[in-house]
PDB file of C-alpha atoms and ligand atoms in Angstrom:
ATOM      1  CA  UNK A 305      -8.944   7.336 -26.449  1.00  0.00           C
ATOM      2  CA  UNK A 306     -11.782   6.383 -24.338  1.00  0.00           C
ATOM      3  CA  UNK A 307     -12.861   8.408 -21.376  1.00  0.00           C
ATOM      4  CA  UNK A 308     -14.343   5.975 -18.911  1.00  0.00           C
ATOM      5  CA  UNK A 309     -16.356   7.107 -15.957  1.00  0.00           C
ATOM      6  CA  UNK A 310     -17.399   4.006 -14.101  1.00  0.00           C
ATOM      7  CA  UNK A 311     -15.746   0.937 -12.638  1.00  0.00           C
ATOM      8  CA  UNK A 312     -17.973  -1.462 -14.550  1.00  0.00           C
ATOM      9  CA  UNK A 313     -17.215   0.216 -17.913  1.00  0.00           C
ATOM     10  CA  UNK A 314     -13.404   0.314 -17.056  1.00  0.00           C
ATOM     11  CA  UNK A 315     -13.415  -3.383 -16.176  1.00  0.00           C
ATOM     12  CA  UNK A 316     -15.083  -4.408 -19.404  1.00  0.00           C
ATOM     13  CA  UNK A 317     -12.647  -2.262 -21.394  1.00  0.00           C
ATOM     14  CA  UNK A 318      -9.729  -3.730 -19.641  1.00  0.00           C
ATOM     15  CA  UNK A 319     -11.110  -7.380 -20.313  1.00  0.00           C
ATOM     16  CA  UNK A 320     -11.743  -6.607 -23.799  1.00  0.00           C
ATOM     17  CA  UNK A 321      -8.063  -5.339 -24.009  1.00  0.00           C
ATOM     18  CA  UNK A 322      -6.644  -8.425 -22.294  1.00  0.00           C
ATOM     19  CA  UNK A 323      -8.916 -10.828 -24.573  1.00  0.00           C
ATOM     20  CA  UNK A 324      -7.237  -9.102 -27.615  1.00  0.00           C
ATOM     21  CA  UNK A 325      -3.810 -10.346 -26.145  1.00  0.00           C
ATOM     22  CA  UNK A 326      -2.624  -6.992 -25.107  1.00  0.00           C
ATOM     23  CA  UNK A 327      -0.618  -6.182 -21.905  1.00  0.00           C
ATOM     24  CA  UNK A 328      -2.010  -3.518 -19.456  1.00  0.00           C
ATOM     25  CA  UNK A 329      -0.250  -0.385 -17.927  1.00  0.00           C
ATOM     26  CA  UNK A 330      -1.989   1.832 -15.245  1.00  0.00           C
ATOM     27  CA  UNK A 331      -0.697   5.343 -14.532  1.00  0.00           C
ATOM     28  CA  UNK A 332      -2.646   6.581 -11.520  1.00  0.00           C
ATOM     29  CA  UNK A 333      -2.732  10.425 -11.220  1.00  0.00           C
ATOM     30  CA  UNK A 334      -4.455  13.357  -9.441  1.00  0.00           C
ATOM     31  CA  UNK A 335      -4.555  15.157 -12.914  1.00  0.00           C
ATOM     32  CA  UNK A 336      -3.301  18.502 -13.715  1.00  0.00           C
ATOM     33  CA  UNK A 337      -0.672  16.833 -15.641  1.00  0.00           C
ATOM     34  CA  UNK A 338       2.884  18.189 -16.038  1.00  0.00           C
ATOM     35  CA  UNK A 339       6.011  16.948 -17.590  1.00  0.00           C
ATOM     36  CA  UNK A 340       6.907  14.622 -14.674  1.00  0.00           C
ATOM     37  CA  UNK A 341       3.441  12.610 -15.272  1.00  0.00           C
ATOM     38  CA  UNK A 342       4.263  12.534 -19.058  1.00  0.00           C
ATOM     39  CA  UNK A 343       7.640  10.781 -18.385  1.00  0.00           C
ATOM     40  CA  UNK A 344       5.195   8.111 -16.260  1.00  0.00           C
ATOM     41  CA  UNK A 345       2.839   7.823 -19.459  1.00  0.00           C
ATOM     42  CA  UNK A 346       6.087   7.417 -21.807  1.00  0.00           C
ATOM     43  CA  UNK A 347       7.332   4.724 -19.457  1.00  0.00           C
ATOM     44  CA  UNK A 348       3.831   2.720 -19.428  1.00  0.00           C
ATOM     45  CA  UNK A 349       3.672   3.005 -23.308  1.00  0.00           C
ATOM     46  CA  UNK A 350       7.030   1.221 -23.359  1.00  0.00           C
ATOM     47  CA  UNK A 351       6.246  -1.181 -20.659  1.00  0.00           C
ATOM     48  CA  UNK A 352       2.619  -2.687 -22.104  1.00  0.00           C
ATOM     49  CA  UNK A 353       0.430  -2.663 -25.037  1.00  0.00           C
ATOM     50  CA  UNK A 354      -2.335  -0.676 -23.514  1.00  0.00           C
ATOM     51  CA  UNK A 355      -2.186   2.184 -21.251  1.00  0.00           C
ATOM     52  CA  UNK A 356      -4.846   3.603 -19.143  1.00  0.00           C
ATOM     53  CA  UNK A 357      -4.258   6.802 -17.000  1.00  0.00           C
ATOM     54  CA  UNK A 358      -6.595   7.316 -14.273  1.00  0.00           C
ATOM     55  CA  UNK A 359      -7.473  11.050 -12.929  1.00  0.00           C
ATOM     56  CA  UNK A 360      -9.075  11.150  -9.432  1.00  0.00           C
ATOM     57  CA  UNK A 361      -8.356  13.643  -6.885  1.00  0.00           C
ATOM     58  CA  UNK A 362      -8.684  11.212  -4.097  1.00  0.00           C
ATOM     59  CA  UNK A 363     -10.484  12.965  -1.005  1.00  0.00           C
ATOM     60  CA  UNK A 364      -9.169  10.047   1.483  1.00  0.00           C
ATOM     61  CA  UNK A 365      -5.535  10.951   1.103  1.00  0.00           C
ATOM     62  CA  UNK A 366      -5.842  14.702   1.952  1.00  0.00           C
ATOM     63  CA  UNK A 367      -6.157  15.598   5.557  1.00  0.00           C
ATOM     64  CA  UNK A 368      -8.804  18.181   6.776  1.00  0.00           C
ATOM     65  CA  UNK A 369      -6.544  21.100   6.645  1.00  0.00           C
ATOM     66  CA  UNK A 370      -4.818  20.157   3.038  1.00  0.00           C
ATOM     67  CA  UNK A 371      -5.539  21.525  -0.344  1.00  0.00           C
ATOM     68  CA  UNK A 372      -8.302  18.965  -1.554  1.00  0.00           C
ATOM     69  CA  UNK A 373     -10.788  21.380  -2.617  1.00  0.00           C
ATOM     70  CA  UNK A 374      -8.055  23.760  -4.119  1.00  0.00           C
ATOM     71  CA  UNK A 375      -6.162  21.035  -5.782  1.00  0.00           C
ATOM     72  CA  UNK A 376      -5.614  21.953  -9.417  1.00  0.00           C
ATOM     73  CA  UNK A 377      -8.180  20.215 -11.891  1.00  0.00           C
ATOM     74  CA  UNK A 378      -8.088  20.440 -15.747  1.00  0.00           C
ATOM     75  CA  UNK A 379      -9.739  17.402 -17.162  1.00  0.00           C
ATOM     76  CA  UNK A 380     -10.374  18.781 -20.671  1.00  0.00           C
ATOM     77  CA  UNK A 381      -6.582  19.949 -20.898  1.00  0.00           C
ATOM     78  CA  UNK A 382      -5.456  16.630 -19.611  1.00  0.00           C
ATOM     79  CA  UNK A 383      -7.563  14.748 -21.848  1.00  0.00           C
ATOM     80  CA  UNK A 384      -6.002  16.648 -25.044  1.00  0.00           C
ATOM     81  CA  UNK A 385      -2.450  15.861 -23.566  1.00  0.00           C
ATOM     82  CA  UNK A 386      -3.148  12.147 -23.016  1.00  0.00           C
ATOM     83  CA  UNK A 387      -4.893  11.653 -26.390  1.00  0.00           C
ATOM     84  CA  UNK A 388      -1.887  13.464 -28.106  1.00  0.00           C
ATOM     85  CA  UNK A 389       0.467  10.830 -26.444  1.00  0.00           C
ATOM     86  CA  UNK A 390      -1.209   8.001 -27.557  1.00  0.00           C
ATOM     87  CA  UNK A 391      -2.875   6.673 -24.262  1.00  0.00           C
ATOM     88  CA  UNK A 392      -5.597   4.163 -24.698  1.00  0.00           C
ATOM     89  CA  UNK A 393      -8.147   4.839 -21.934  1.00  0.00           C
ATOM     90  CA  UNK A 394      -8.426   7.724 -19.415  1.00  0.00           C
ATOM     91  CA  UNK A 395     -10.446   6.597 -16.335  1.00  0.00           C
ATOM     92  CA  UNK A 396     -11.859   9.652 -14.426  1.00  0.00           C
ATOM     93  CA  UNK A 397     -14.385   8.436 -11.880  1.00  0.00           C
ATOM     94  CA  UNK A 398     -16.192  10.492  -9.525  1.00  0.00           C
ATOM     95  CA  UNK A 399     -15.825  10.370  -5.762  1.00  0.00           C
ATOM     96  CA  UNK A 400     -19.185   8.665  -5.396  1.00  0.00           C
ATOM     97  CA  UNK A 401     -18.002   6.041  -8.022  1.00  0.00           C
ATOM     98  CA  UNK A 402     -15.015   5.257  -5.993  1.00  0.00           C
ATOM     99  CA  UNK A 403     -16.415   5.483  -2.709  1.00  0.00           C
ATOM    100  CA  UNK A 404     -19.738   4.227  -2.911  1.00  0.00           C
ATOM    101  CA  UNK A 405     -19.924   3.544   0.884  1.00  0.00           C
ATOM    102  CA  UNK A 406     -19.498   6.979   1.750  1.00  0.00           C
ATOM    103  CA  UNK A 407     -22.222   9.807   2.311  1.00  0.00           C
ATOM    104  CA  UNK A 408     -21.589  13.056   0.489  1.00  0.00           C
ATOM    105  CA  UNK A 409     -21.499  14.819   3.591  1.00  0.00           C
ATOM    106  CA  UNK A 410     -18.892  12.598   5.135  1.00  0.00           C
ATOM    107  CA  UNK A 411     -16.020  11.953   2.518  1.00  0.00           C
ATOM    108  CA  UNK A 412     -13.558  10.849   4.955  1.00  0.00           C
ATOM    109  CA  UNK A 413     -15.279   7.778   6.360  1.00  0.00           C
ATOM    110  CA  UNK A 414     -15.080   4.898   3.820  1.00  0.00           C
ATOM    111  CA  UNK A 415     -16.073   1.329   5.136  1.00  0.00           C
ATOM    112  CA  UNK A 416     -12.923  -0.591   4.052  1.00  0.00           C
ATOM    113  CA  UNK A 417      -9.290   0.488   4.053  1.00  0.00           C
ATOM    114  CA  UNK A 418      -5.969  -1.104   2.840  1.00  0.00           C
ATOM    115  CA  UNK A 419      -3.206   0.068   5.095  1.00  0.00           C
ATOM    116  CA  UNK A 420       0.355  -0.808   4.979  1.00  0.00           C
ATOM    117  CA  UNK A 421       1.947  -0.731   8.899  1.00  0.00           C
ATOM    118  CA  UNK A 422       5.110   0.753  10.266  1.00  0.00           C
ATOM    119  CA  UNK A 423       6.246   2.340   6.784  1.00  0.00           C
ATOM    120  CA  UNK A 424       4.359   5.425   7.371  1.00  0.00           C
ATOM    121  CA  UNK A 425       5.864   6.336  10.541  1.00  0.00           C
ATOM    122  CA  UNK A 426       8.567   8.511   9.419  1.00  0.00           C
ATOM    123  CA  UNK A 427       9.115  11.066   6.628  1.00  0.00           C
ATOM    124  CA  UNK A 428       5.898  12.500   5.135  1.00  0.00           C
ATOM    125  CA  UNK A 429       3.769   9.877   7.004  1.00  0.00           C
ATOM    126  CA  UNK A 430       4.700  11.517  10.419  1.00  0.00           C
ATOM    127  CA  UNK A 431       3.142  14.846   9.523  1.00  0.00           C
ATOM    128  CA  UNK A 432       0.062  13.365   7.202  1.00  0.00           C
ATOM    129  CA  UNK A 433      -1.944  11.418   9.400  1.00  0.00           C
ATOM    130  CA  UNK A 434      -3.823   8.847   7.277  1.00  0.00           C
ATOM    131  CA  UNK A 435      -2.194  10.045   4.015  1.00  0.00           C
ATOM    132  CA  UNK A 436      -0.883   6.814   3.150  1.00  0.00           C
ATOM    133  CA  UNK A 437      -3.698   4.619   4.070  1.00  0.00           C
ATOM    134  CA  UNK A 438      -5.848   6.736   1.837  1.00  0.00           C
ATOM    135  CA  UNK A 439      -3.330   6.243  -0.987  1.00  0.00           C
ATOM    136  CA  UNK A 440      -3.009   2.551  -0.609  1.00  0.00           C
ATOM    137  CA  UNK A 441      -6.670   2.281  -0.228  1.00  0.00           C
ATOM    138  CA  UNK A 442      -7.478   4.127  -3.750  1.00  0.00           C
ATOM    139  CA  UNK A 443      -4.565   2.355  -5.377  1.00  0.00           C
ATOM    140  CA  UNK A 444      -6.122  -0.792  -4.754  1.00  0.00           C
ATOM    141  CA  UNK A 445      -9.332   0.050  -5.832  1.00  0.00           C
ATOM    142  CA  UNK A 446      -7.767   1.466  -9.108  1.00  0.00           C
ATOM    143  CA  UNK A 447      -5.888  -1.675  -9.505  1.00  0.00           C
ATOM    144  CA  UNK A 448      -9.279  -3.605  -9.254  1.00  0.00           C
ATOM    145  CA  UNK A 449     -10.963  -1.244 -11.653  1.00  0.00           C
ATOM    146  CA  UNK A 450      -8.407  -1.205 -14.332  1.00  0.00           C
ATOM    147  CA  UNK A 451      -6.739  -4.663 -13.714  1.00  0.00           C
ATOM    148  CA  UNK A 452      -3.179  -3.866 -14.911  1.00  0.00           C
ATOM    149  CA  UNK A 453      -0.038  -5.953 -15.325  1.00  0.00           C
ATOM    150  CA  UNK A 454       2.034  -3.072 -14.515  1.00  0.00           C
ATOM    151  CA  UNK A 455       1.417   0.167 -12.292  1.00  0.00           C
ATOM    152  CA  UNK A 456       3.774   3.026 -13.085  1.00  0.00           C
ATOM    153  CA  UNK A 457       4.547   5.600 -10.255  1.00  0.00           C
ATOM    154  CA  UNK A 458       6.987   8.499 -10.032  1.00  0.00           C
ATOM    155  CA  UNK A 459       9.905   8.013  -7.576  1.00  0.00           C
ATOM    156  CA  UNK A 460       9.701  11.610  -6.270  1.00  0.00           C
ATOM    157  CA  UNK A 461       6.875  10.563  -4.148  1.00  0.00           C
ATOM    158  CA  UNK A 462       9.594   8.046  -2.729  1.00  0.00           C
ATOM    159  CA  UNK A 463       7.758   6.866   0.432  1.00  0.00           C
ATOM    160  CA  UNK A 464       4.726   6.246  -1.796  1.00  0.00           C
ATOM    161  CA  UNK A 465       6.637   4.311  -4.202  1.00  0.00           C
ATOM    162  CA  UNK A 466       8.148   2.022  -1.368  1.00  0.00           C
ATOM    163  CA  UNK A 467       4.977   1.659   0.148  1.00  0.00           C
ATOM    164  CA  UNK A 468       3.183   0.617  -2.995  1.00  0.00           C
ATOM    165  CA  UNK A 469       5.888  -1.823  -3.812  1.00  0.00           C
ATOM    166  CA  UNK A 470       5.847  -3.525  -0.128  1.00  0.00           C
ATOM    167  CA  UNK A 471       2.085  -3.714  -0.576  1.00  0.00           C
ATOM    168  CA  UNK A 472       2.063  -5.340  -3.528  1.00  0.00           C
ATOM    169  CA  UNK A 473       4.709  -7.913  -2.515  1.00  0.00           C
ATOM    170  CA  UNK A 474       2.824  -8.412   0.820  1.00  0.00           C
ATOM    171  CA  UNK A 475      -0.668  -8.735  -0.520  1.00  0.00           C
ATOM    172  CA  UNK A 476       0.184 -11.006  -3.406  1.00  0.00           C
ATOM    173  CA  UNK A 477      -1.108  -8.525  -6.037  1.00  0.00           C
ATOM    174  CA  UNK A 478      -0.193  -9.870  -9.580  1.00  0.00           C
ATOM    175  CA  UNK A 479       1.134  -6.492 -10.554  1.00  0.00           C
ATOM    176  CA  UNK A 480       4.565  -5.086 -11.177  1.00  0.00           C
ATOM    177  CA  UNK A 481       5.574  -1.760  -9.875  1.00  0.00           C
ATOM    178  CA  UNK A 482       7.502   0.468 -12.053  1.00  0.00           C
ATOM    179  CA  UNK A 483       9.314   3.446 -10.619  1.00  0.00           C
ATOM    180  CA  UNK A 484      10.254   6.358 -12.852  1.00  0.00           C
ATOM    181  CA  UNK A 485      13.028   8.771 -11.818  1.00  0.00           C
ATOM    182  CA  UNK A 486      12.105  12.519 -10.839  1.00  0.00           C
ATOM    183  CA  UNK A 487      11.489  14.738 -13.687  1.00  0.00           C
ATOM    184  CA  UNK A 488      13.455  18.267 -13.024  1.00  0.00           C
ATOM    185  CA  UNK A 489      13.420  21.600 -14.208  1.00  0.00           C
ATOM    186  CA  UNK A 490      16.686  23.009 -15.496  1.00  0.00           C
ATOM    187  CA  UNK A 491      17.661  24.388 -12.272  1.00  0.00           C
ATOM    188  CA  UNK A 492      16.950  21.254 -10.522  1.00  0.00           C
ATOM    189  CA  UNK A 493      13.542  21.534  -8.819  1.00  0.00           C
ATOM    190  CA  UNK A 494      11.419  18.667  -9.137  1.00  0.00           C
ATOM    191  CA  UNK A 495       8.381  18.995 -11.402  1.00  0.00           C
ATOM    192  CA  UNK A 496       5.369  19.092  -9.185  1.00  0.00           C
ATOM    193  CA  UNK A 497       1.439  20.284  -9.686  1.00  0.00           C
ATOM    194  CA  UNK A 498       2.226  22.705  -6.396  1.00  0.00           C
ATOM    195  CA  UNK A 499       5.050  24.580  -8.137  1.00  0.00           C
ATOM    196  CA  UNK A 500       2.532  26.843  -9.786  1.00  0.00           C
ATOM    197  CA  UNK A 501       1.632  28.160  -6.205  1.00  0.00           C
ATOM    198  CA  UNK A 502       5.200  29.555  -5.624  1.00  0.00           C
ATOM    199  CA  UNK A 503       5.641  33.405  -6.073  1.00  0.00           C
ATOM    200  CA  UNK A 504       8.829  34.192  -8.083  1.00  0.00           C
ATOM    201  CA  UNK A 505      10.948  34.818  -5.061  1.00  0.00           C
ATOM    202  CA  UNK A 506       9.887  31.375  -3.419  1.00  0.00           C
ATOM    203  CA  UNK A 507      10.359  29.665  -7.068  1.00  0.00           C
ATOM    204  CA  UNK A 508      14.026  30.756  -6.915  1.00  0.00           C
ATOM    205  CA  UNK A 509      14.820  29.748  -3.536  1.00  0.00           C
ATOM    206  CA  UNK A 510      12.912  26.464  -3.906  1.00  0.00           C
ATOM    207  CA  UNK A 511      16.147  25.141  -5.813  1.00  0.00           C
ATOM    208  CA  UNK A 512      17.251  24.147  -2.119  1.00  0.00           C
ATOM    209  CA  UNK A 513      15.322  20.889  -1.977  1.00  0.00           C
ATOM    210  CA  UNK A 514      17.416  19.630  -4.803  1.00  0.00           C
ATOM    211  CA  UNK A 515      20.630  21.030  -3.418  1.00  0.00           C
ATOM    212  CA  UNK A 516      19.771  19.343  -0.015  1.00  0.00           C
ATOM    213  CA  UNK A 517      19.279  15.841  -1.713  1.00  0.00           C
ATOM    214  CA  UNK A 518      22.211  16.316  -3.916  1.00  0.00           C
ATOM    215  CA  UNK A 519      24.326  17.199  -0.854  1.00  0.00           C
ATOM    216  CA  UNK A 520      22.882  13.860   0.869  1.00  0.00           C
ATOM    217  CA  UNK A 521      23.926  11.844  -2.246  1.00  0.00           C
ATOM    218  CA  UNK A 522      27.560  13.431  -2.180  1.00  0.00           C
ATOM    219  CA  UNK A 523      28.026  12.607   1.484  1.00  0.00           C
ATOM    220  CA  UNK A 524      26.622   9.142   1.465  1.00  0.00           C
ATOM    221  CA  UNK A 525      28.711   8.149  -1.820  1.00  0.00           C
ATOM    222  CA  UNK A 526      31.608  10.039  -0.518  1.00  0.00           C
ATOM    223  CA  UNK A 527      32.078   7.457   2.495  1.00  0.00           C
ATOM    224  CA  UNK A 528      30.115   9.508   5.167  1.00  0.00           C
ATOM    225  CA  UNK A 529      29.041   6.907   7.763  1.00  0.00           C
ATOM    226  CA  UNK A 530      27.064   8.745  10.096  1.00  0.00           C
ATOM    227  CA  UNK A 531      23.404   9.430   9.239  1.00  0.00           C
ATOM    228  CA  UNK A 532      23.219  12.431  11.422  1.00  0.00           C
ATOM    229  CA  UNK A 533      26.244  14.041   9.321  1.00  0.00           C
ATOM    230  CA  UNK A 534      24.373  13.318   5.979  1.00  0.00           C
ATOM    231  CA  UNK A 535      21.096  15.029   7.662  1.00  0.00           C
ATOM    232  CA  UNK A 536      23.258  17.962   8.634  1.00  0.00           C
ATOM    233  CA  UNK A 537      24.512  18.139   4.938  1.00  0.00           C
ATOM    234  CA  UNK A 538      20.930  18.671   3.988  1.00  0.00           C
ATOM    235  CA  UNK A 539      20.108  21.056   6.484  1.00  0.00           C
ATOM    236  CA  UNK A 540      23.002  23.241   5.672  1.00  0.00           C
ATOM    237  CA  UNK A 541      22.071  23.221   1.916  1.00  0.00           C
ATOM    238  CA  UNK A 542      18.174  24.343   3.159  1.00  0.00           C
ATOM    239  CA  UNK A 543      19.477  27.088   5.429  1.00  0.00           C
ATOM    240  CA  UNK A 544      20.409  29.075   2.164  1.00  0.00           C
ATOM    241  CA  UNK A 545      16.813  29.957   1.638  1.00  0.00           C
ATOM    242  CA  UNK A 546      15.215  32.075   3.855  1.00  0.00           C
ATOM    243  CA  UNK A 547      11.783  31.524   3.543  1.00  0.00           C
ATOM    244  CA  UNK A 548      11.867  27.754   3.451  1.00  0.00           C
ATOM    245  CA  UNK A 549      10.124  26.488   6.763  1.00  0.00           C
ATOM    246  CA  UNK A 550      11.736  23.022   6.947  1.00  0.00           C
ATOM    247  CA  UNK A 551       9.279  20.196   8.027  1.00  0.00           C
ATOM    248  CA  UNK A 552      11.760  17.212   7.940  1.00  0.00           C
ATOM    249  CA  UNK A 553      15.233  16.351   6.348  1.00  0.00           C
ATOM    250  CA  UNK A 554      15.739  12.795   6.900  1.00  0.00           C
ATOM    251  CA  UNK A 555      17.541   9.721   6.050  1.00  0.00           C
ATOM    252  CA  UNK A 556      16.039   6.113   6.233  1.00  0.00           C
ATOM    253  CA  UNK A 557      16.665   2.628   5.033  1.00  0.00           C
ATOM    254  CA  UNK A 558      15.172   2.495   1.720  1.00  0.00           C
ATOM    255  CA  UNK A 559      13.356  -0.842   2.088  1.00  0.00           C
ATOM    256  CA  UNK A 560      12.018  -0.278   5.959  1.00  0.00           C
ATOM    257  CA  UNK A 561      11.780   3.435   5.820  1.00  0.00           C
ATOM    258  CA  UNK A 562      13.118   3.354   9.513  1.00  0.00           C
ATOM    259  CA  UNK A 563      15.969   5.680  10.543  1.00  0.00           C
ATOM    260  CA  UNK A 564      19.507   4.407  11.371  1.00  0.00           C
ATOM    261  CA  UNK A 565      22.493   5.676  13.220  1.00  0.00           C
ATOM    262  CA  UNK A 566      25.042   4.574  10.807  1.00  0.00           C
ATOM    263  CA  UNK A 567      25.012   3.876   7.081  1.00  0.00           C
ATOM    264  CA  UNK A 568      26.026   0.197   6.322  1.00  0.00           C
ATOM    265  CA  UNK A 569      28.083  -0.617   3.362  1.00  0.00           C
ATOM    266  CA  UNK A 570      25.884  -1.862   0.290  1.00  0.00           C
ATOM    267  CA  UNK A 571      22.788  -0.602   2.014  1.00  0.00           C
ATOM    268  CA  UNK A 572      20.228   1.382  -0.108  1.00  0.00           C
ATOM    269  CA  UNK A 573      19.094   4.737   1.933  1.00  0.00           C
ATOM    270  CA  UNK A 574      16.621   7.113   1.091  1.00  0.00           C
ATOM    271  CA  UNK A 575      17.184  10.772   1.975  1.00  0.00           C
ATOM    272  CA  UNK A 576      14.184  13.060   1.534  1.00  0.00           C
ATOM    273  CA  UNK A 577      13.067  16.568   2.494  1.00  0.00           C
ATOM    274  CA  UNK A 578       9.948  18.376   3.056  1.00  0.00           C
ATOM    275  CA  UNK A 579       9.690  22.201   2.985  1.00  0.00           C
ATOM    276  CA  UNK A 580       7.048  24.767   3.296  1.00  0.00           C
ATOM    277  CA  UNK A 581       7.193  28.034   1.266  1.00  0.00           C
ATOM    278  CA  UNK A 582       4.138  29.984   2.748  1.00  0.00           C
ATOM    279  CA  UNK A 583       1.184  27.436   2.322  1.00  0.00           C
ATOM    280  CA  UNK A 584       3.077  25.295  -0.377  1.00  0.00           C
ATOM    281  CA  UNK A 585       4.483  22.102   0.650  1.00  0.00           C
ATOM    282  CA  UNK A 586       7.301  20.678  -1.625  1.00  0.00           C
ATOM    283  CA  UNK A 587       9.137  17.400  -1.182  1.00  0.00           C
ATOM    284  CA  UNK A 588      12.311  15.971  -2.980  1.00  0.00           C
ATOM    285  CA  UNK A 589      14.421  12.778  -2.218  1.00  0.00           C
ATOM    286  CA  UNK A 590      16.859  10.305  -3.458  1.00  0.00           C
ATOM    287  CA  UNK A 591      17.833   6.739  -3.180  1.00  0.00           C
ATOM    288  CA  UNK A 592      21.383   6.051  -2.669  1.00  0.00           C
ATOM    289  CA  UNK A 593      23.276   2.954  -2.626  1.00  0.00           C
ATOM    290  CA  UNK A 594      26.093   3.110   0.232  1.00  0.00           C
ATOM    291  CA  UNK A 595      29.395   2.181  -1.555  1.00  0.00           C
ATOM    292  CA  UNK A 596      30.852  -1.056  -0.063  1.00  0.00           C
ATOM    293  CA  UNK A 597      34.069   0.103   0.851  1.00  0.00           C
TER     294      UNK A 597
HETATM  295  O1  PAF B1437       0.830  10.004  -6.644  1.00  0.00           O
HETATM  296  C1  PAF B1437      -0.276  10.677  -6.629  1.00  0.00           C
HETATM  297  O2  PAF B1437      -0.486  11.335  -7.756  1.00  0.00           O
HETATM  298  C2  PAF B1437      -1.451   9.837  -5.945  1.00  0.00           C
HETATM  299  O3  PAF B1437      -0.984   9.703  -4.560  1.00  0.00           O
HETATM  300  C3  PAF B1437      -1.925   8.508  -6.480  1.00  0.00           C
HETATM  301  C4  PAF B1437      -0.921   7.632  -6.771  1.00  0.00           C
HETATM  302  C5  PAF B1437      -2.573   8.720  -8.026  1.00  0.00           C
HETATM  303  C6  PAF B1437      -3.104   7.875  -5.674  1.00  0.00           C
HETATM  304  O4  PAF B1437      -4.152   8.977  -5.455  1.00  0.00           O
END
């Protein structure tokens, strides 16, 4: 596996693989890899002949009060994991390499942005101003650096997944977005690099996120037509955790990411929650097809 640090070297590496007749997949990550990331890598290995994983803790998607400085980093451990899986290239650029237009002293001010309007108005976007603009900007840059045919993303970050799909369609990127289902612990908790911040009591209570999205799924699939009732089912499940500070429990259309009053037969919805345990923010979600009758 090649460890590549610069955009030029990455583009040359990708050109060589493509000239050899190989198809290319990219798995963008922030690093600190867990089983959820490994599922993305395994999917990429099935989807294409050549797999690049990028590890870049992207400053522009963290708000001023978020955990950019403290975000877990373990490049050496991640490198060994990816090598063992059979990944072809690890792209791990510096912040200066990815944002040459930004002074060290002003990391939050690049010259050019890519943003997708409207789809960031609800769910996480309502509470993390500028987050999705940071994601769409860095993913565009990673796509230009790695030139993949396929980009592989986790459906756990459901709003991100939908926004990237719509970005690729709308801006005519010749890249297929593949979504991988959420990988869960045996008790249902979605795997996340942030789970390691939970104390044992919070970790036990954190299963309410999974119980909430399961309750939403059961309500919608069971014929509930009022979005408010589906939200209530999630809120009731979350109320079982005394230390859960609920940021949101919402139901939106899976394509427009806008809330609705009633679930329409055949509509795909996204039910999602975000909850703080102390300073640790966890999310979970589910895409549900509303039954036709
Ligand atoms: O989902 C993530 O890990 C990040 O948002 C991504 C897609 C790697 C962009 O920095």
